[in-house]
Amino acid sequence: MLKAVILIGGPQKGTRFRPLSFEVPKPLFPVAGVPMIQHHIEACAQVAGMQEILLIGFYQPDEPLTRFLEAAQQEFNLPIRYLQEFAPLGTGGGLYHFRDQILAGGPEAFFVLNADVCSDFPLSAMLEVHRHQPHPFLLLGTTANRTQSLNYGCIVENPQTHEVLHYVEKPSTFVSDIINCGIYLFSPEALKPLRDVFQRNQQDGQLEDSSGLWPGAGTIRLEQDVFSALAGQGQIYVHLTDGIWSQIKSAGSALYASRLYLSQYQLTHPERLAKHTPGGPRIRGNVYIHPTAKVAPSAVEHTCVLHSIVGWGSTVGRWARVEGTPNDPNPNDPRAHMDSESLFKDGKLLPAITILGCRVRIPAEVLILNSIVLPHKELSRSFTNQIIL
């Protein structure tokens, strides 16, 4: 029996994803045509023996989230529940707080996935490694170049046994080109070190708070409090992947993640890709068109949308050009990843993709390239590597 936990965070996190998260919670923002966390759920549902999927975060259980969970349960025929934290508890605090529900039924192991990552999720391969040589913690890792590795958790492994000998979260100097993907497989024993961190936090808090109950004790950081502390003690191992992987921290990374998933759809979900039909629109590359979108067969390229995200109910006038600046990884470096960019640096606004807000109108005769257009559009244009939602 297996379970999976998806860590979805909350509204106080993911501020670099704004303004996209103003209209919809970040975990439900469409990436390659489906909510971001649906990719995670699909991967978990395909693992043999999966019995339950738990979402942990501190979003309010509002109507969009509730509706998504109900639809996902029906589609995948699996119990999928949301467990709301009483406060932001870090990447490990929610796991410890809801430990009884995670361990209910006696799972042999459980996956832990960060919601804001894009991946082909090699979960079955991780499970095979775990069953061959069980350990409390198995981390999924990939490689990055020396400069970008400083933006991630860095892993030093034993190349023969793949034991994690050293772990540093976002080091100030180069440590390793192996980085943490934010995708894990834990055995039930992995919750014991989390208990130790909680108790240590409680003791440290009591020194400052005579009430004996320090509210910050429940905040546990997997990376710093657990992985860094236990590295080199024979408890943490890494499984390396050469598959697709990227963080989804910003609007630009959402575009890049969509392209990665669209490139996988030929193998995983060919039914989601738009196809040429007699009298239909011209399709070039991997394109997803939402069922609510009406696409006219003609396309006269008088207006162009490039590297942009166009909000719900939006309009772009004729002869307009909407163009953002992509921040894609260096195509000449196979180990390059998306930079963890911010909107400002040294007081200056950095080039980025263009985001048009809600209720902007898009007329006919539009060429759209490498962009996301959100639902309910009537369109007459050509399409290249983009998503019409």
XYZ file of C-alpha atoms in Angstrom:
389
model
C 0.000 0.000 0.000
C 1.288 3.431 -0.958
C 0.208 7.018 -0.381
C 1.228 10.377 -1.804
C 1.391 13.834 -0.256
C 1.430 16.982 -2.385
C 2.622 20.121 -0.609
C 0.641 23.030 -2.075
C 1.718 25.877 0.240
C -0.623 28.810 0.657
C -1.533 32.344 -0.425
C 1.334 33.900 1.533
C 3.808 31.913 -0.555
C 4.552 32.084 -4.248
C 4.547 35.883 -4.450
C 6.778 35.738 -7.543
C 3.868 34.024 -9.288
C 1.721 37.119 -8.990
C -0.406 38.458 -10.627
C -1.359 34.999 -11.951
C -2.279 33.778 -8.471
C -4.645 36.698 -7.814
C -7.449 35.108 -9.832
C -6.802 31.428 -9.075
C -4.721 29.643 -6.388
C -1.267 28.873 -7.731
C -1.686 25.056 -7.482
C -4.755 25.307 -9.745
C -3.229 27.608 -12.362
C -3.416 25.844 -15.740
C -0.108 24.484 -17.005
C -0.292 22.756 -20.403
C -4.073 22.863 -20.231
C -4.728 21.353 -16.791
C -4.290 22.601 -13.200
C -0.672 22.536 -12.096
C -1.164 19.811 -9.495
C -3.156 17.590 -11.836
C 0.149 16.541 -13.402
C 1.257 15.356 -9.948
C -1.996 13.536 -9.284
C -1.902 11.802 -12.666
C 1.625 10.555 -11.974
C 0.709 9.303 -8.493
C -2.434 7.555 -9.748
C -0.358 5.548 -12.222
C 1.798 3.977 -9.480
C 0.657 0.455 -8.692
C -0.642 0.169 -5.130
C -1.479 3.863 -4.691
C -4.372 4.072 -2.225
C -4.722 7.742 -1.287
C -3.452 11.187 -2.241
C -3.306 13.945 0.372
C -2.876 17.648 -0.322
C -1.354 19.645 2.536
C -1.301 23.432 2.676
C -2.846 26.493 4.271
C -5.195 27.662 1.539
C -8.789 28.077 2.602
C -10.827 25.165 1.173
C -12.777 27.401 -1.204
C -15.100 26.417 -4.045
C -12.452 26.099 -6.825
C -10.287 23.792 -4.724
C -13.250 21.742 -3.539
C -14.580 21.418 -7.073
C -11.170 20.348 -8.357
C -10.790 17.668 -5.676
C -14.260 16.257 -6.385
C -13.549 16.061 -10.113
C -10.110 14.505 -9.541
C -11.516 11.805 -7.266
C -14.035 10.826 -9.910
C -11.503 10.876 -12.743
C -8.806 8.848 -10.994
C -11.043 6.725 -8.749
C -8.844 7.473 -5.742
C -9.482 9.180 -2.389
C -7.976 12.663 -2.718
C -8.256 14.842 0.374
C -7.105 18.292 1.414
C -5.609 18.763 4.881
C -5.431 22.407 5.915
C -2.612 23.527 8.199
C -3.532 25.832 11.069
C -0.556 28.032 10.100
C 2.287 27.862 7.574
C 4.355 24.937 8.865
C 7.171 24.726 6.341
C 7.947 21.836 4.012
C 8.074 19.312 6.847
C 5.737 20.678 9.510
C 2.562 19.608 7.735
C 3.912 16.084 7.312
C 4.476 15.795 11.055
C 1.238 17.536 12.022
C -0.833 15.151 9.865
C 1.340 12.087 10.513
C -1.571 10.009 11.826
C -3.545 10.501 8.622
C -0.501 9.807 6.457
C 0.240 6.555 8.290
C -3.379 5.434 8.581
C -3.794 2.012 6.973
C -0.103 1.182 7.291
C 1.475 2.314 3.987
C 4.837 0.781 3.164
C 5.998 4.212 1.942
C 4.620 7.559 0.802
C 5.663 10.011 -1.888
C 6.082 13.696 -1.064
C 5.897 16.151 -3.973
C 6.225 19.917 -4.012
C 3.389 21.403 -6.053
C 5.492 24.007 -7.845
C 7.652 21.644 -9.879
C 7.253 20.384 -13.434
C 8.508 16.863 -14.058
C 7.840 13.587 -15.791
C 7.704 12.206 -12.214
C 9.655 8.913 -12.343
C 7.801 7.626 -9.287
C 7.765 3.951 -10.282
C 11.525 4.032 -10.768
C 11.949 5.594 -7.317
C 9.724 2.920 -5.807
C 11.801 0.189 -7.421
C 14.984 1.684 -5.948
C 13.362 1.962 -2.529
C 12.154 -1.633 -2.526
C 15.556 -2.904 -3.614
C 17.309 -1.018 -0.800
C 14.887 0.537 1.715
C 15.948 3.687 3.552
C 13.948 6.364 5.377
C 14.533 9.055 2.730
C 14.913 8.836 -1.035
C 15.357 12.124 -2.901
C 14.976 12.696 -6.627
C 17.924 14.625 -8.007
C 19.032 16.071 -11.315
C 22.077 17.983 -12.517
C 22.564 21.719 -12.942
C 25.439 23.890 -14.061
C 27.773 25.316 -11.430
C 26.220 28.774 -11.368
C 22.581 27.733 -11.207
C 23.220 25.020 -8.627
C 23.588 27.801 -6.045
C 19.831 28.469 -6.357
C 18.839 24.960 -5.261
C 19.466 22.400 -2.561
C 22.798 20.770 -3.446
C 23.509 17.082 -2.897
C 26.891 15.405 -2.502
C 26.462 11.676 -3.079
C 28.528 8.534 -2.843
C 28.691 7.621 -6.558
C 28.710 3.892 -5.785
C 25.918 3.664 -3.209
C 24.084 6.962 -3.967
C 23.981 7.803 -0.273
C 23.644 11.524 0.395
C 26.846 12.449 2.196
C 26.277 16.189 2.385
C 23.297 18.470 1.761
C 23.302 22.262 1.609
C 20.247 24.371 0.768
C 21.159 27.229 -1.626
C 24.870 27.364 -0.779
C 26.897 30.549 -1.157
C 29.687 28.695 -2.988
C 29.707 25.682 -5.294
C 29.049 22.393 -3.516
C 27.732 19.965 -6.128
C 26.075 19.907 -9.540
C 23.409 17.503 -8.219
C 20.316 19.402 -7.087
C 17.170 18.506 -5.175
C 14.049 18.169 -7.376
C 11.556 18.500 -4.514
C 10.185 14.990 -5.151
C 10.704 12.352 -2.444
C 9.825 8.846 -1.318
C 9.731 8.393 2.450
C 9.299 5.309 4.578
C 7.177 5.601 7.757
C 10.425 5.795 9.742
C 11.134 9.155 8.093
C 8.640 10.811 10.450
C 10.807 10.046 13.487
C 13.459 12.662 12.630
C 10.634 15.156 12.095
C 9.423 14.364 15.612
C 12.945 15.008 16.915
C 13.020 18.415 15.197
C 9.593 19.280 16.628
C 10.678 18.354 20.150
C 13.919 20.292 19.779
C 11.996 23.326 18.540
C 9.658 22.981 21.501
C 12.549 22.895 23.944
C 14.254 25.881 22.323
C 10.995 27.810 22.396
C 10.441 27.106 26.075
C 13.667 28.912 26.830
C 12.089 32.048 25.354
C 8.427 31.459 26.245
C 7.597 30.503 29.825
C 4.105 29.322 28.799
C 5.659 26.003 27.717
C 3.866 25.884 24.367
C 5.758 27.662 21.627
C 3.653 28.001 18.448
C 6.721 28.002 16.194
C 7.652 24.461 17.186
C 5.504 23.032 14.410
C 7.485 24.757 11.663
C 9.880 22.216 10.176
C 12.051 22.744 7.111
C 12.766 19.423 5.454
C 15.796 20.732 3.659
C 17.656 22.510 6.464
C 16.295 20.755 9.568
C 16.264 17.179 8.291
C 18.293 16.601 5.124
C 21.277 18.706 6.165
C 21.284 17.198 9.656
C 20.992 13.543 8.587
C 23.263 13.573 5.545
C 26.117 11.098 5.853
C 24.318 8.930 8.426
C 23.074 6.231 6.045
C 19.454 7.450 6.059
C 19.178 9.619 2.930
C 19.777 8.441 -0.635
C 19.323 10.063 -4.036
C 17.930 8.759 -7.310
C 19.162 10.719 -10.334
C 16.915 11.449 -13.280
C 17.676 12.787 -16.742
C 14.001 13.461 -17.481
C 12.304 16.838 -17.704
C 12.281 18.971 -14.575
C 11.798 22.634 -13.740
C 10.561 24.768 -10.893
C 7.414 26.844 -11.377
C 8.143 29.914 -9.294
C 7.202 32.726 -11.673
C 4.957 33.520 -14.613
C 7.837 32.947 -17.026
C 8.507 29.511 -15.605
C 4.822 28.640 -16.095
C 5.246 29.220 -19.824
C 8.404 27.101 -19.899
C 6.754 24.313 -17.885
C 3.828 24.317 -20.300
C 6.189 23.775 -23.215
C 7.897 20.907 -21.382
C 4.591 19.181 -20.683
C 3.312 19.827 -24.217
C 6.456 18.160 -25.580
C 5.625 15.100 -23.455
C 1.988 14.926 -24.563
C 2.900 13.088 -27.777
C 3.684 10.103 -25.531
C 1.568 10.700 -22.438
C -1.593 12.510 -23.585
C -1.806 12.737 -27.382
C -5.535 13.359 -27.039
C -4.827 16.759 -25.475
C -2.898 18.070 -28.481
C -4.757 19.971 -31.190
C -4.739 18.213 -34.526
C -5.149 19.290 -38.126
C -8.720 18.883 -39.316
C -10.230 19.658 -42.738
C -11.337 23.274 -42.701
C -9.810 23.818 -39.252
C -7.129 26.256 -38.055
C -3.475 25.917 -38.948
C -1.584 24.072 -36.181
C 2.200 24.214 -35.875
C 4.057 22.441 -33.098
C 2.475 21.225 -29.861
C -0.736 23.132 -29.156
C -3.494 22.682 -26.578
C -6.889 24.290 -27.253
C -9.436 24.383 -24.439
C -12.860 22.911 -25.260
C -14.508 26.289 -24.599
C -12.367 28.046 -27.225
C -13.891 28.599 -30.666
C -11.231 28.754 -33.361
C -12.063 29.993 -36.855
C -10.382 28.171 -39.764
C -8.818 31.345 -41.180
C -5.890 33.216 -39.720
C -4.615 36.579 -40.994
C -1.549 37.640 -39.057
C -2.247 41.264 -38.311
C -1.751 40.969 -34.544
C 0.979 39.052 -32.737
C 1.217 37.740 -29.152
C 4.661 36.417 -28.138
C 5.912 35.027 -24.806
C 2.851 36.332 -22.990
C 0.017 35.265 -20.721
C -3.368 36.792 -21.567
C -5.897 36.795 -18.718
C -9.482 35.604 -18.591
C -11.991 37.458 -20.774
C -9.262 39.500 -22.450
C -9.037 41.465 -25.707
C -6.066 42.567 -27.803
C -6.808 45.076 -30.558
C -6.012 44.608 -34.235
C -2.521 45.443 -35.462
C -1.263 45.128 -31.891
C 1.942 43.367 -30.884
C 2.168 41.935 -27.367
C 5.642 40.577 -26.717
C 7.446 39.571 -23.572
C 11.066 38.604 -23.002
C 11.471 34.881 -22.332
C 13.856 33.705 -19.654
C 14.321 30.172 -20.908
C 17.329 28.028 -19.978
C 20.364 28.206 -22.240
C 19.581 25.715 -25.047
C 23.312 25.083 -25.542
C 23.762 23.882 -21.956
C 22.012 20.535 -21.312
C 22.270 21.107 -17.554
C 20.767 24.593 -17.584
C 17.475 25.297 -15.775
C 15.130 28.243 -15.424
C 16.691 31.006 -13.392
C 14.818 31.801 -10.203
C 14.158 35.292 -11.455
C 12.537 38.193 -9.661
C 10.779 41.183 -11.191
C 13.315 43.716 -9.922
C 17.088 43.819 -9.484
C 19.143 46.744 -8.212
C 16.015 48.890 -8.334
C 15.400 48.173 -12.016
C 12.528 46.283 -13.629
C 13.919 43.201 -15.370
C 12.734 42.039 -18.806
C 10.095 39.341 -18.433
C 7.117 37.810 -20.149
C 4.104 40.031 -20.688
C 0.956 39.447 -18.627
C -2.332 41.024 -19.687
C -4.985 41.237 -16.991
C -8.556 40.008 -17.060
C -11.288 41.176 -19.412
C -9.032 42.280 -22.267
C -10.530 41.536 -25.717
C -8.658 39.601 -28.427
C -10.007 40.039 -31.963
C -9.546 37.860 -34.998
C -6.418 37.871 -37.174
C -4.006 37.126 -34.327
C -0.773 35.116 -34.437
C 0.024 33.612 -31.037
C 3.468 32.166 -30.278
C 4.700 30.589 -27.019
C 1.887 32.123 -24.991
C -0.974 31.185 -22.699
C -4.447 32.537 -23.390
C -6.960 31.780 -20.630
C -10.557 30.576 -21.116
C -13.558 31.568 -23.177
C -12.118 33.065 -26.356
C -13.468 33.280 -29.891
C -10.395 33.205 -32.082
C -9.305 33.394 -35.700
C -5.557 32.964 -35.879
C -2.634 30.629 -36.382
C -1.036 28.779 -33.484
C 2.557 27.871 -32.679
C 3.581 26.171 -29.431
C 1.036 27.747 -27.171
C -1.976 26.981 -25.079
C -5.461 28.292 -25.673
C -7.374 27.737 -22.476
